[in-house]
XYZ file of C-alpha atoms in Angstrom:
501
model
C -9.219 -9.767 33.546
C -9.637 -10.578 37.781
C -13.272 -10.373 37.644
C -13.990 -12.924 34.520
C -11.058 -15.437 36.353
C -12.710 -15.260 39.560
C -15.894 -16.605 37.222
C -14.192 -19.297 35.472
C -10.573 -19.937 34.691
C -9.679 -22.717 32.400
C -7.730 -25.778 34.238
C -4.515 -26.293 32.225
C -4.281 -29.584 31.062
C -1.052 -31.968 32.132
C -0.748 -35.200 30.626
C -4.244 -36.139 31.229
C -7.579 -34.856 32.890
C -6.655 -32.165 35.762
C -8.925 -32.076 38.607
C -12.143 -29.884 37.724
C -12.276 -26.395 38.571
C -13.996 -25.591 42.270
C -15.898 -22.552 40.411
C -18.472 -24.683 39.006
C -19.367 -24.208 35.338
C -20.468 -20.805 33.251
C -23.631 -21.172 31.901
C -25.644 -19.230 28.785
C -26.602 -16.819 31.553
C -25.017 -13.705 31.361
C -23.205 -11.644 33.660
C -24.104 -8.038 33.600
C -21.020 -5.852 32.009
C -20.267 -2.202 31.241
C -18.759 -1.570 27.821
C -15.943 0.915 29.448
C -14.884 -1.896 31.784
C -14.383 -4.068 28.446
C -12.806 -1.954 26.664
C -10.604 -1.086 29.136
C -9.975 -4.790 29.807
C -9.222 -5.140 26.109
C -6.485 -2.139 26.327
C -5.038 -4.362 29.128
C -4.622 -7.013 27.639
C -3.287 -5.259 23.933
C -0.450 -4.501 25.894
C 0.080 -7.700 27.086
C 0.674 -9.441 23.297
C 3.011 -7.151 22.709
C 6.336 -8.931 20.995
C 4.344 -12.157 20.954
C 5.634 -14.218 18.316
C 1.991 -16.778 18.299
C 0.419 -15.679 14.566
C -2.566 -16.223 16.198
C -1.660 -13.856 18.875
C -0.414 -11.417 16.686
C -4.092 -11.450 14.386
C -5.608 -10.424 18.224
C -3.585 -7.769 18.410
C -4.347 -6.682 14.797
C -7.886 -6.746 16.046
C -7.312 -4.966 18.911
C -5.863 -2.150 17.575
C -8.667 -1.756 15.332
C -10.773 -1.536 17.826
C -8.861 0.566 20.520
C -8.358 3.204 17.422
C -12.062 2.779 16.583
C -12.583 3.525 20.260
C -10.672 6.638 20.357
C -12.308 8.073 17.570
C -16.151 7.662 19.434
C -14.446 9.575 22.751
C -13.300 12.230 20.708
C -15.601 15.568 20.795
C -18.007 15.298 17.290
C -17.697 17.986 15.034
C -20.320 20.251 13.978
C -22.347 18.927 11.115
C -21.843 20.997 7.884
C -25.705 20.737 6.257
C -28.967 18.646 7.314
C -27.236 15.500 5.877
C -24.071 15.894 8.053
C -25.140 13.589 11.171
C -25.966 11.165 8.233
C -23.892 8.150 7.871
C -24.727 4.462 6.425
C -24.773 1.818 8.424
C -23.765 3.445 11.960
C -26.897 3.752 13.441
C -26.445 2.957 17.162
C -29.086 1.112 18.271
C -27.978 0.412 22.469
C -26.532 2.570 24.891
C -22.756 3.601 23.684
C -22.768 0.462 21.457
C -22.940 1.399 17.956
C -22.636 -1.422 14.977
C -19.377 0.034 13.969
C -18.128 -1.314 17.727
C -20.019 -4.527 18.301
C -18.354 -5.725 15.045
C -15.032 -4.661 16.186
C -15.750 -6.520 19.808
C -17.315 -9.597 18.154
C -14.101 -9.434 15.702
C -12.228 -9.171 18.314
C -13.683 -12.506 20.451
C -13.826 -13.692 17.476
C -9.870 -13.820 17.182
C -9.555 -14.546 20.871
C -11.379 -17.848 20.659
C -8.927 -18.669 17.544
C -6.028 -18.391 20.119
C -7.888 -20.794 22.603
C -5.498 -19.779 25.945
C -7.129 -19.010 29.018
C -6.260 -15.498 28.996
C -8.053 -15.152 25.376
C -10.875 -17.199 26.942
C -11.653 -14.806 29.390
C -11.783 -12.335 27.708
C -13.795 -13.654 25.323
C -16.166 -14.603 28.191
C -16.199 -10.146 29.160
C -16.592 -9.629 25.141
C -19.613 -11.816 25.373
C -20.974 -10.537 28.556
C -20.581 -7.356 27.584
C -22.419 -7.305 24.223
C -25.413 -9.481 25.471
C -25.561 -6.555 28.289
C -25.763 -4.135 25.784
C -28.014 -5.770 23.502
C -29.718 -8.746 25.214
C -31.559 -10.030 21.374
C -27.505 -9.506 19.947
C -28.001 -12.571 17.585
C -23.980 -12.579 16.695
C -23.501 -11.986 20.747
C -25.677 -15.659 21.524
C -23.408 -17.170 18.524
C -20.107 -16.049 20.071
C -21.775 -16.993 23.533
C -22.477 -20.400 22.139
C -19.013 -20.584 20.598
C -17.624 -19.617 23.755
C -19.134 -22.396 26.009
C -18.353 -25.041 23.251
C -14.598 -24.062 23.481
C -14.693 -24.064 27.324
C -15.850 -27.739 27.101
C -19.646 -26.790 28.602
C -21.856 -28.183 25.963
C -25.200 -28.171 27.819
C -24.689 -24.680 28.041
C -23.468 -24.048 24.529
C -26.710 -25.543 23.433
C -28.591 -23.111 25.787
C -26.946 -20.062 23.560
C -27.309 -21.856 20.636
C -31.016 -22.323 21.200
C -31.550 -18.342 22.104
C -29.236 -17.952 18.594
C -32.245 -19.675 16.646
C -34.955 -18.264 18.212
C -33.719 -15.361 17.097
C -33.061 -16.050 13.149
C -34.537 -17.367 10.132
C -31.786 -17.736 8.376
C -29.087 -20.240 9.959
C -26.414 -19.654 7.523
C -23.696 -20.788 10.091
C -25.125 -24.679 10.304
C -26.130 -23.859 13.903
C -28.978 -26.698 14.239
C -27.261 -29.032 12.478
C -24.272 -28.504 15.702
C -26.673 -28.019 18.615
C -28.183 -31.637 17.054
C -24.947 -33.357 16.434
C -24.147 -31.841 20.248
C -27.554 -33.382 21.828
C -26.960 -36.614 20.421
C -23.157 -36.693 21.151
C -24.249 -35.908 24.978
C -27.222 -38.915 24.230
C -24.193 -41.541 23.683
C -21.797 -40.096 26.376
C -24.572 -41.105 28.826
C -24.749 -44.956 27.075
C -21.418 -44.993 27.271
C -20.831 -43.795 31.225
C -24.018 -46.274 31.953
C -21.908 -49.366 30.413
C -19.216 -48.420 32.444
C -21.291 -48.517 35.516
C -22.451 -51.859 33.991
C -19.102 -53.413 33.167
C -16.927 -52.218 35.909
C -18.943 -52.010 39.197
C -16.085 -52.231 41.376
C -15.677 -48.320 39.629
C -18.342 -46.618 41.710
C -16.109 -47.079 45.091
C -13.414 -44.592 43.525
C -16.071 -42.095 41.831
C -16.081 -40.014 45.188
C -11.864 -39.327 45.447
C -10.408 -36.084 43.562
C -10.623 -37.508 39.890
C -6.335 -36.658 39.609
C -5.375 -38.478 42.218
C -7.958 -41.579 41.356
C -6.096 -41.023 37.631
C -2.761 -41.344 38.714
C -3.642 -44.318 40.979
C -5.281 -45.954 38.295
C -1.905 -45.417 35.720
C 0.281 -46.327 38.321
C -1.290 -49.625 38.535
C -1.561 -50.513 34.872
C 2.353 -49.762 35.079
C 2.455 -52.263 37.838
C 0.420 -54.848 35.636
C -2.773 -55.191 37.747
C -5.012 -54.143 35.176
C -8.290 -55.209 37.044
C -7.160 -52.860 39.527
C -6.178 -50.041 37.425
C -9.414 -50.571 35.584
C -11.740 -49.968 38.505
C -9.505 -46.702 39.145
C -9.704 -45.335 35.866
C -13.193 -45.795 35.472
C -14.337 -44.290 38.872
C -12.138 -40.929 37.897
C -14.077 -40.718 34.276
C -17.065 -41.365 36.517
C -15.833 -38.899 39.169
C -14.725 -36.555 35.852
C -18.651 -37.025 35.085
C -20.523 -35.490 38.548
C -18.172 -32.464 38.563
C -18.840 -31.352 35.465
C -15.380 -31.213 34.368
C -14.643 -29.828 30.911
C -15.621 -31.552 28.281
C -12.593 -31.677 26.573
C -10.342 -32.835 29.595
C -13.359 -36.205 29.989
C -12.654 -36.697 26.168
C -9.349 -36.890 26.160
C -8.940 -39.047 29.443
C -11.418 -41.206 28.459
C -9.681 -41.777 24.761
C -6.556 -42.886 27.031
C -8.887 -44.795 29.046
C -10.142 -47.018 25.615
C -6.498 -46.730 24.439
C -4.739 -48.710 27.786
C -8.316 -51.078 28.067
C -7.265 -52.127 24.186
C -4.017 -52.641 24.833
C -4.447 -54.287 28.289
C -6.552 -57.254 26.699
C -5.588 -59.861 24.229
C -9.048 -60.671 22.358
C -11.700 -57.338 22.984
C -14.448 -58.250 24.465
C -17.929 -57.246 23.271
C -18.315 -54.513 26.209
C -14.709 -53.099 24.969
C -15.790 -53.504 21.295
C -19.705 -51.146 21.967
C -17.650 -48.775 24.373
C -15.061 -48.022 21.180
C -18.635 -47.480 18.975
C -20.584 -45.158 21.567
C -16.815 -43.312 22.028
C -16.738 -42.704 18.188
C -20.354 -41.894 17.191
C -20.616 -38.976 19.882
C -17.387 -37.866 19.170
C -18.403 -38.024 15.226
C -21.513 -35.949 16.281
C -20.056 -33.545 17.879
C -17.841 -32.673 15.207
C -20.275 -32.199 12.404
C -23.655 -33.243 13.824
C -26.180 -36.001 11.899
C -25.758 -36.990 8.706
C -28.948 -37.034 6.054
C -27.234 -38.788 3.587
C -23.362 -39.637 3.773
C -23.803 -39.659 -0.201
C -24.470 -36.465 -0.299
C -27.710 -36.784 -1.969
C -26.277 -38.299 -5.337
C -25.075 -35.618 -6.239
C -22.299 -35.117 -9.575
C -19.164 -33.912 -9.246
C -17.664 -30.955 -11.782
C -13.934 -30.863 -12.362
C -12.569 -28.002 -13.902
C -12.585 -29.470 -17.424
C -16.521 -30.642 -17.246
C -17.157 -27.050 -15.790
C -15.687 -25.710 -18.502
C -17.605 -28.079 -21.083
C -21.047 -27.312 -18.928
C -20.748 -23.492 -19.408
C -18.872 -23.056 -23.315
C -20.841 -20.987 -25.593
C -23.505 -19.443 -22.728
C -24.088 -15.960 -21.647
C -23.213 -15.200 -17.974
C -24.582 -13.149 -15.544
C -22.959 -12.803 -12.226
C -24.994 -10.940 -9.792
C -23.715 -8.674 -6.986
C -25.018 -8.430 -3.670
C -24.755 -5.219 -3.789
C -27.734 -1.974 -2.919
C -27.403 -1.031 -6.324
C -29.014 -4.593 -7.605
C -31.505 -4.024 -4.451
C -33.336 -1.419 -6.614
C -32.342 -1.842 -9.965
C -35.440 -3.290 -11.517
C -33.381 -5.314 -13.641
C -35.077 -9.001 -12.959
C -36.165 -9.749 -16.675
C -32.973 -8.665 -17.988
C -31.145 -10.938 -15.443
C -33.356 -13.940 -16.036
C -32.881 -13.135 -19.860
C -29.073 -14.536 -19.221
C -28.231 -18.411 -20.309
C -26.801 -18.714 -17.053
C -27.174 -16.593 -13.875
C -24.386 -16.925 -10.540
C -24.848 -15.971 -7.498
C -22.935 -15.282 -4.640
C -22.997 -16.540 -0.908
C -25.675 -14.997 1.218
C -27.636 -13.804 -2.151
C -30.737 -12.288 -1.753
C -33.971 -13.052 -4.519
C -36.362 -10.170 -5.256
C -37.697 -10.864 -8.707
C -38.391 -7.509 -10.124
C -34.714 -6.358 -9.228
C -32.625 -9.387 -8.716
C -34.414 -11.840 -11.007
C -36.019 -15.136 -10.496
C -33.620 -17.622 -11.274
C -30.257 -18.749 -10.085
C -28.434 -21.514 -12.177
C -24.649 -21.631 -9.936
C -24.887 -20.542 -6.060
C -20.910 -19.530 -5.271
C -20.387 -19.961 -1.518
C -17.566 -19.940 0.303
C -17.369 -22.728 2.885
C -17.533 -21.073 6.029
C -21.041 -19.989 5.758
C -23.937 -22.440 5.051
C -26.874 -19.348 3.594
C -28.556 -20.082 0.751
C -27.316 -24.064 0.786
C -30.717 -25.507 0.912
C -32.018 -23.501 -2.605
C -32.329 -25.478 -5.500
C -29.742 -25.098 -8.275
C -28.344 -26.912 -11.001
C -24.437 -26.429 -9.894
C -23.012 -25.235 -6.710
C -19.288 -24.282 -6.414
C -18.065 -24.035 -2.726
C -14.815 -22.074 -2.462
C -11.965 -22.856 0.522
C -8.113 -22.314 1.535
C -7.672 -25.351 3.491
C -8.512 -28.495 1.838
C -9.460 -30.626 5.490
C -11.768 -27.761 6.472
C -13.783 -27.091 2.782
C -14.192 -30.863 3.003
C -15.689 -30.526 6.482
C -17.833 -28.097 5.709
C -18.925 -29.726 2.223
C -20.392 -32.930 4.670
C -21.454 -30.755 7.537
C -23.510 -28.116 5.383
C -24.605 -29.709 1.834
C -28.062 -30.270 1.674
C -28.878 -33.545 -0.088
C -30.720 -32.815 -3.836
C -30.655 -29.020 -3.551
C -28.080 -29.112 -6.199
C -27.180 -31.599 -9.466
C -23.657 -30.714 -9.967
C -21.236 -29.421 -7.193
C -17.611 -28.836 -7.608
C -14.968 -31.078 -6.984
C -11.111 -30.189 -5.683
C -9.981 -29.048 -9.036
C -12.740 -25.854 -8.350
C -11.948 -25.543 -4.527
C -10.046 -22.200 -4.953
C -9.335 -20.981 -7.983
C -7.351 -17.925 -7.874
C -4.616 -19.968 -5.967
C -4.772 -23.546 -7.296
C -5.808 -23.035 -10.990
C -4.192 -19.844 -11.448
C -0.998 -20.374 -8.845
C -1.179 -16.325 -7.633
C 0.276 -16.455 -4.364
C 0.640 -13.611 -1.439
C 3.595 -12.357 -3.610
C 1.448 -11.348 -6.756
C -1.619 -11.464 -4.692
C -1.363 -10.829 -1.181
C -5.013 -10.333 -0.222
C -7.823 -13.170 0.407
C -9.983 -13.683 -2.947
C -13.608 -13.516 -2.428
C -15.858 -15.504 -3.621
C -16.894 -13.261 -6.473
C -13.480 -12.743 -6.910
C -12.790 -16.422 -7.263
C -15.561 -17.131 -9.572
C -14.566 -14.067 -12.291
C -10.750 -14.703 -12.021
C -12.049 -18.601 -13.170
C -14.504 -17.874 -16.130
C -12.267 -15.065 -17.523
C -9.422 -17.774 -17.255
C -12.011 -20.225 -18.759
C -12.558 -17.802 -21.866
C -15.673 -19.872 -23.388
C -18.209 -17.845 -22.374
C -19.531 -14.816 -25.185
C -21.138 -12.548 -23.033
C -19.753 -12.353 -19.228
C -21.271 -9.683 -17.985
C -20.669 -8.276 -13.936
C -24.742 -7.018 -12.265
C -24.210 -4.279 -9.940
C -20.738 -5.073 -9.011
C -19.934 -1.873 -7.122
C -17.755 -3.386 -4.446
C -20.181 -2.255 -1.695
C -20.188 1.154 -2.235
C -24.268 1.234 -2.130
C -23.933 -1.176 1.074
C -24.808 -4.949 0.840
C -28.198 -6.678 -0.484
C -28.066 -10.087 1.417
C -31.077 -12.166 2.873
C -32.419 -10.691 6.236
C -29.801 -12.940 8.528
C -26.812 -12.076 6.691
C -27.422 -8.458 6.690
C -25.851 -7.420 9.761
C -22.692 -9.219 9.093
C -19.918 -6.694 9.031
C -18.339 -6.436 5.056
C -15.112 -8.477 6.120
C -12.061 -6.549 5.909
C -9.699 -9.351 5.030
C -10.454 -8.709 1.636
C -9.027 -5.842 -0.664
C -12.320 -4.587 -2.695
C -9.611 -2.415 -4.659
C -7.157 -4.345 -5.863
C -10.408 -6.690 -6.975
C -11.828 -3.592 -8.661
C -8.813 -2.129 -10.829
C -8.163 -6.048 -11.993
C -12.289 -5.865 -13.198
C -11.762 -2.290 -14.899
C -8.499 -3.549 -16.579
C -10.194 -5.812 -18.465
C -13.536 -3.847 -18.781
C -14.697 -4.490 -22.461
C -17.287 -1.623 -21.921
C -19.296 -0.055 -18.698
C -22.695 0.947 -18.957
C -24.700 1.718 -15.550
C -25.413 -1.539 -13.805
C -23.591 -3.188 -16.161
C -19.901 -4.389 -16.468
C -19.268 -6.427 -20.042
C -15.847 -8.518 -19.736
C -16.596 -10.296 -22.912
């Protein structure tokens, strides 16, 4: 990992701000990379996690290994095909130079982990991950999301937005609330520069420090307050944010000394004064920005809220359809039987060809991580989540105001775990959404007809909208364990068609 540290390496942070990095920032350009080099670099550093006891460690490695073994399998000689159809295979076209879609997913899954683990070493080599797949395919779409990711967790907004940008230019679909972030980030940058300019304001004596190494200003600046000369400290503490500022230090380290900064000023002064009380409302409106970006309406568009027993009343006595997004439902020709339903669910990144998928859609099911399909009218929308903080995140960061009339409250958040209290011991994989959805209206039981539209469990390949389509068919999910529960209680199987009821 030498060559991406000589690049950038990620200051360690002490008990405030350290001083910025000589390096100078990364940027959304990229650096040209060869794939061997990465992968080789990702062998590296497989050995390296090696009886690390960090979970999130130990998911890289999972990920590594997949993709090391994945790896081994493209160096080893082909065999000979055994008909015309044998160099045939779904979904595995390669489309750049030695970088097929089987092994970009396994990279981006890969940085993907990396980023979780948020250490320098993972940093970097998310950095070579990114570098590498925007070498190999310079319109990657994924590659300029990781790449924006990537600069957001290094603390380099500007240039996150410059990734984020080339992301959108290159989709119509933005499924992963990437406009509603770069906005939140442009007007979180918009208040960081009203608040620096009311510190010039407010503390001039500030500008003769904003020249010195920002630590050593810092520790000045502490060691005074300590001493009880605040005026003094004040001036010092201000020129090393201000210092923090020109040198493009990360953005995280200028957050968090600049939090301490508002934290000792509040403390330091008996009454607040007005300056104290509009630097404490610029500090939380960009940092509220960045986190989940402008706000339509913070009452979510007036929206009603389901619990599990007005669900239950909404749907008694209907006929359900729940449509797959599956190949199969891509060309079934089915749309008039489908619309035919009382009801009609579908799932997450759904896809809306009339003649084979039908017209209508009365219950979008979404899990909370992606935001596709969130802006379509529909009468309810359930959004599905593990972690309570995060689905309410997402629920104020993605929900489009009036695109739906019901939405679900806690009670529906995950049903499989909360309502029906399976855990890993009686089911150790993750639900999906469709999953989630079944599981609750066979648990439900009011419903006469439930019938299951082309559920296959992507054996014909996924049917999603255009932006969603190259999203790998996560693995974290056991499709056969899912399956043999939906056959068990099969009340009959006819083509497309699955009746539970």
């Amino acid at each position: 990992m030498t060559r991406v540290r000589s690049r950038w390496s990620r200051p360690r942070t002490g008990d405030l701000a350290s001083a910025p990095t000589d390096a100078g920032p990364p940027t959304a350009q990229v650096t040209p990379a060869e794939l061997d080099d990465c992968l080789r670099a990702c062998a590296v550093h497989s050995g390296k996690l090696v009886g690390s006891l960090d979970s999130r460690r130990i998911a890289l490695a999972e990920q590594l290994r997949r993709l090391l073994a994945l790896w081994a399998q493209t160096q080893a000689p082909a065999p000979a095909p055994a008909g015309a159809g044998g160099l045939i295979r779904r979904g595995a076209r390669p489309t750049g130079p030695g970088l097929g879609n089987d092994l970009l997913d396994a990279l981006l899954a890969v940085a993907g982990k990396a980023l979780d683990c948020g250490y320098d070493d993972e940093l970097n080599l998310a950095l070579l991950i990114s570098d590498t797949v925007l070498t190999q395919r310079r319109n990657s779409r994924a590659g300029w999301r990781l790449r924006g990711r990537l600069l957001e967790a290094m603390g380099r907004p500007a240039a996150a937005v410059e990734a984020f940008d080339r992301y959108l230019e290159l989709t119509d679909e933005d499924g992963f609330g990437v406009r509603a972030k770069v906005a939140g980030v442009r007007v979180a940058q918009d208040r960081r520069a009203e608040l620096l300019g009311l510190l010039r304001r407010t503390v001039p004596g500030a500008e003769r420090f904003a020249t010195a190494p920002a630590t050593d200003t810092w520790a000045d600046g502490l060691a005074a307050h300590a001493a009880g000369e605040w005026e003094d400290a004040r001036a010092r503490l201000v020129g090393a944010l201000l210092a923090m500022d020109r040198a493009e230090a990360p953005e995280q380290e200028f957050q968090e000394a600049l939090a301490h900064y508002l934290d000792l000023a509040t403390t330091a002064q008996v009454r607040p004064t007005p300056e104290l009380t509009e630097l404490i409302a610029l500090f939380a409106e960009q940092r509220r920005n960045r986190m989940r970006g402008p706000v339509a309406d913070p009452l979510y568009g007036g929206v009603e809220w389901l619990t599990l027993g007005e669900f239950r009343n909404r749907i008694a006595g209907k006929s359900v359809a729940l449509i797959a997004n599956s190949g199969k439902v891509g060309a079934s020709s089915m749309g008039t039987e489908i619309d035919a339903y009382d009801l009609v669910v579908r799932f997450n990144s759904y896809r809306i060809d009339p003649v084979h998928t039908g017209r209508r859609t009365d219950i979008h099911v979404t899990i909370h991580k992606h935001g596709f399909n969130w802006d379509q009218p529909v009468d309810t929308r359930l959004v599905f989540g593990g972690v309570s903080a995060d689905w309410k995140h997402s629920l104020r960061t993605r929900l489009v105001p009036g695109a739906q009339k019901y939405l679900g409250d806690e009670t529906l958040r995950w049903p499989v775990r909360n309502i029906g209290r399976l855990g890993t011991d009686r089911w150790p994989s993750i639900p999906t959404s469709g999953f989630n959805m079944l599981w609750l209206l066979d648990f439900l039981d009011v419903s006469p007809t439930l019938d299951l539209i082309g559920f296959d469990f992507y054996e014909s390949g996924a049917y999603r909208v255009d932006a969603a389509m190259k999203m790998p068919i996560t693995s974290v999910h056991e499709y056969t364990s899912e399956k043999a529960w939906v056959m068990e209680r099969a009340q009959s199987v006819s083509g497309m068609r699955i009746s539970l009821r």
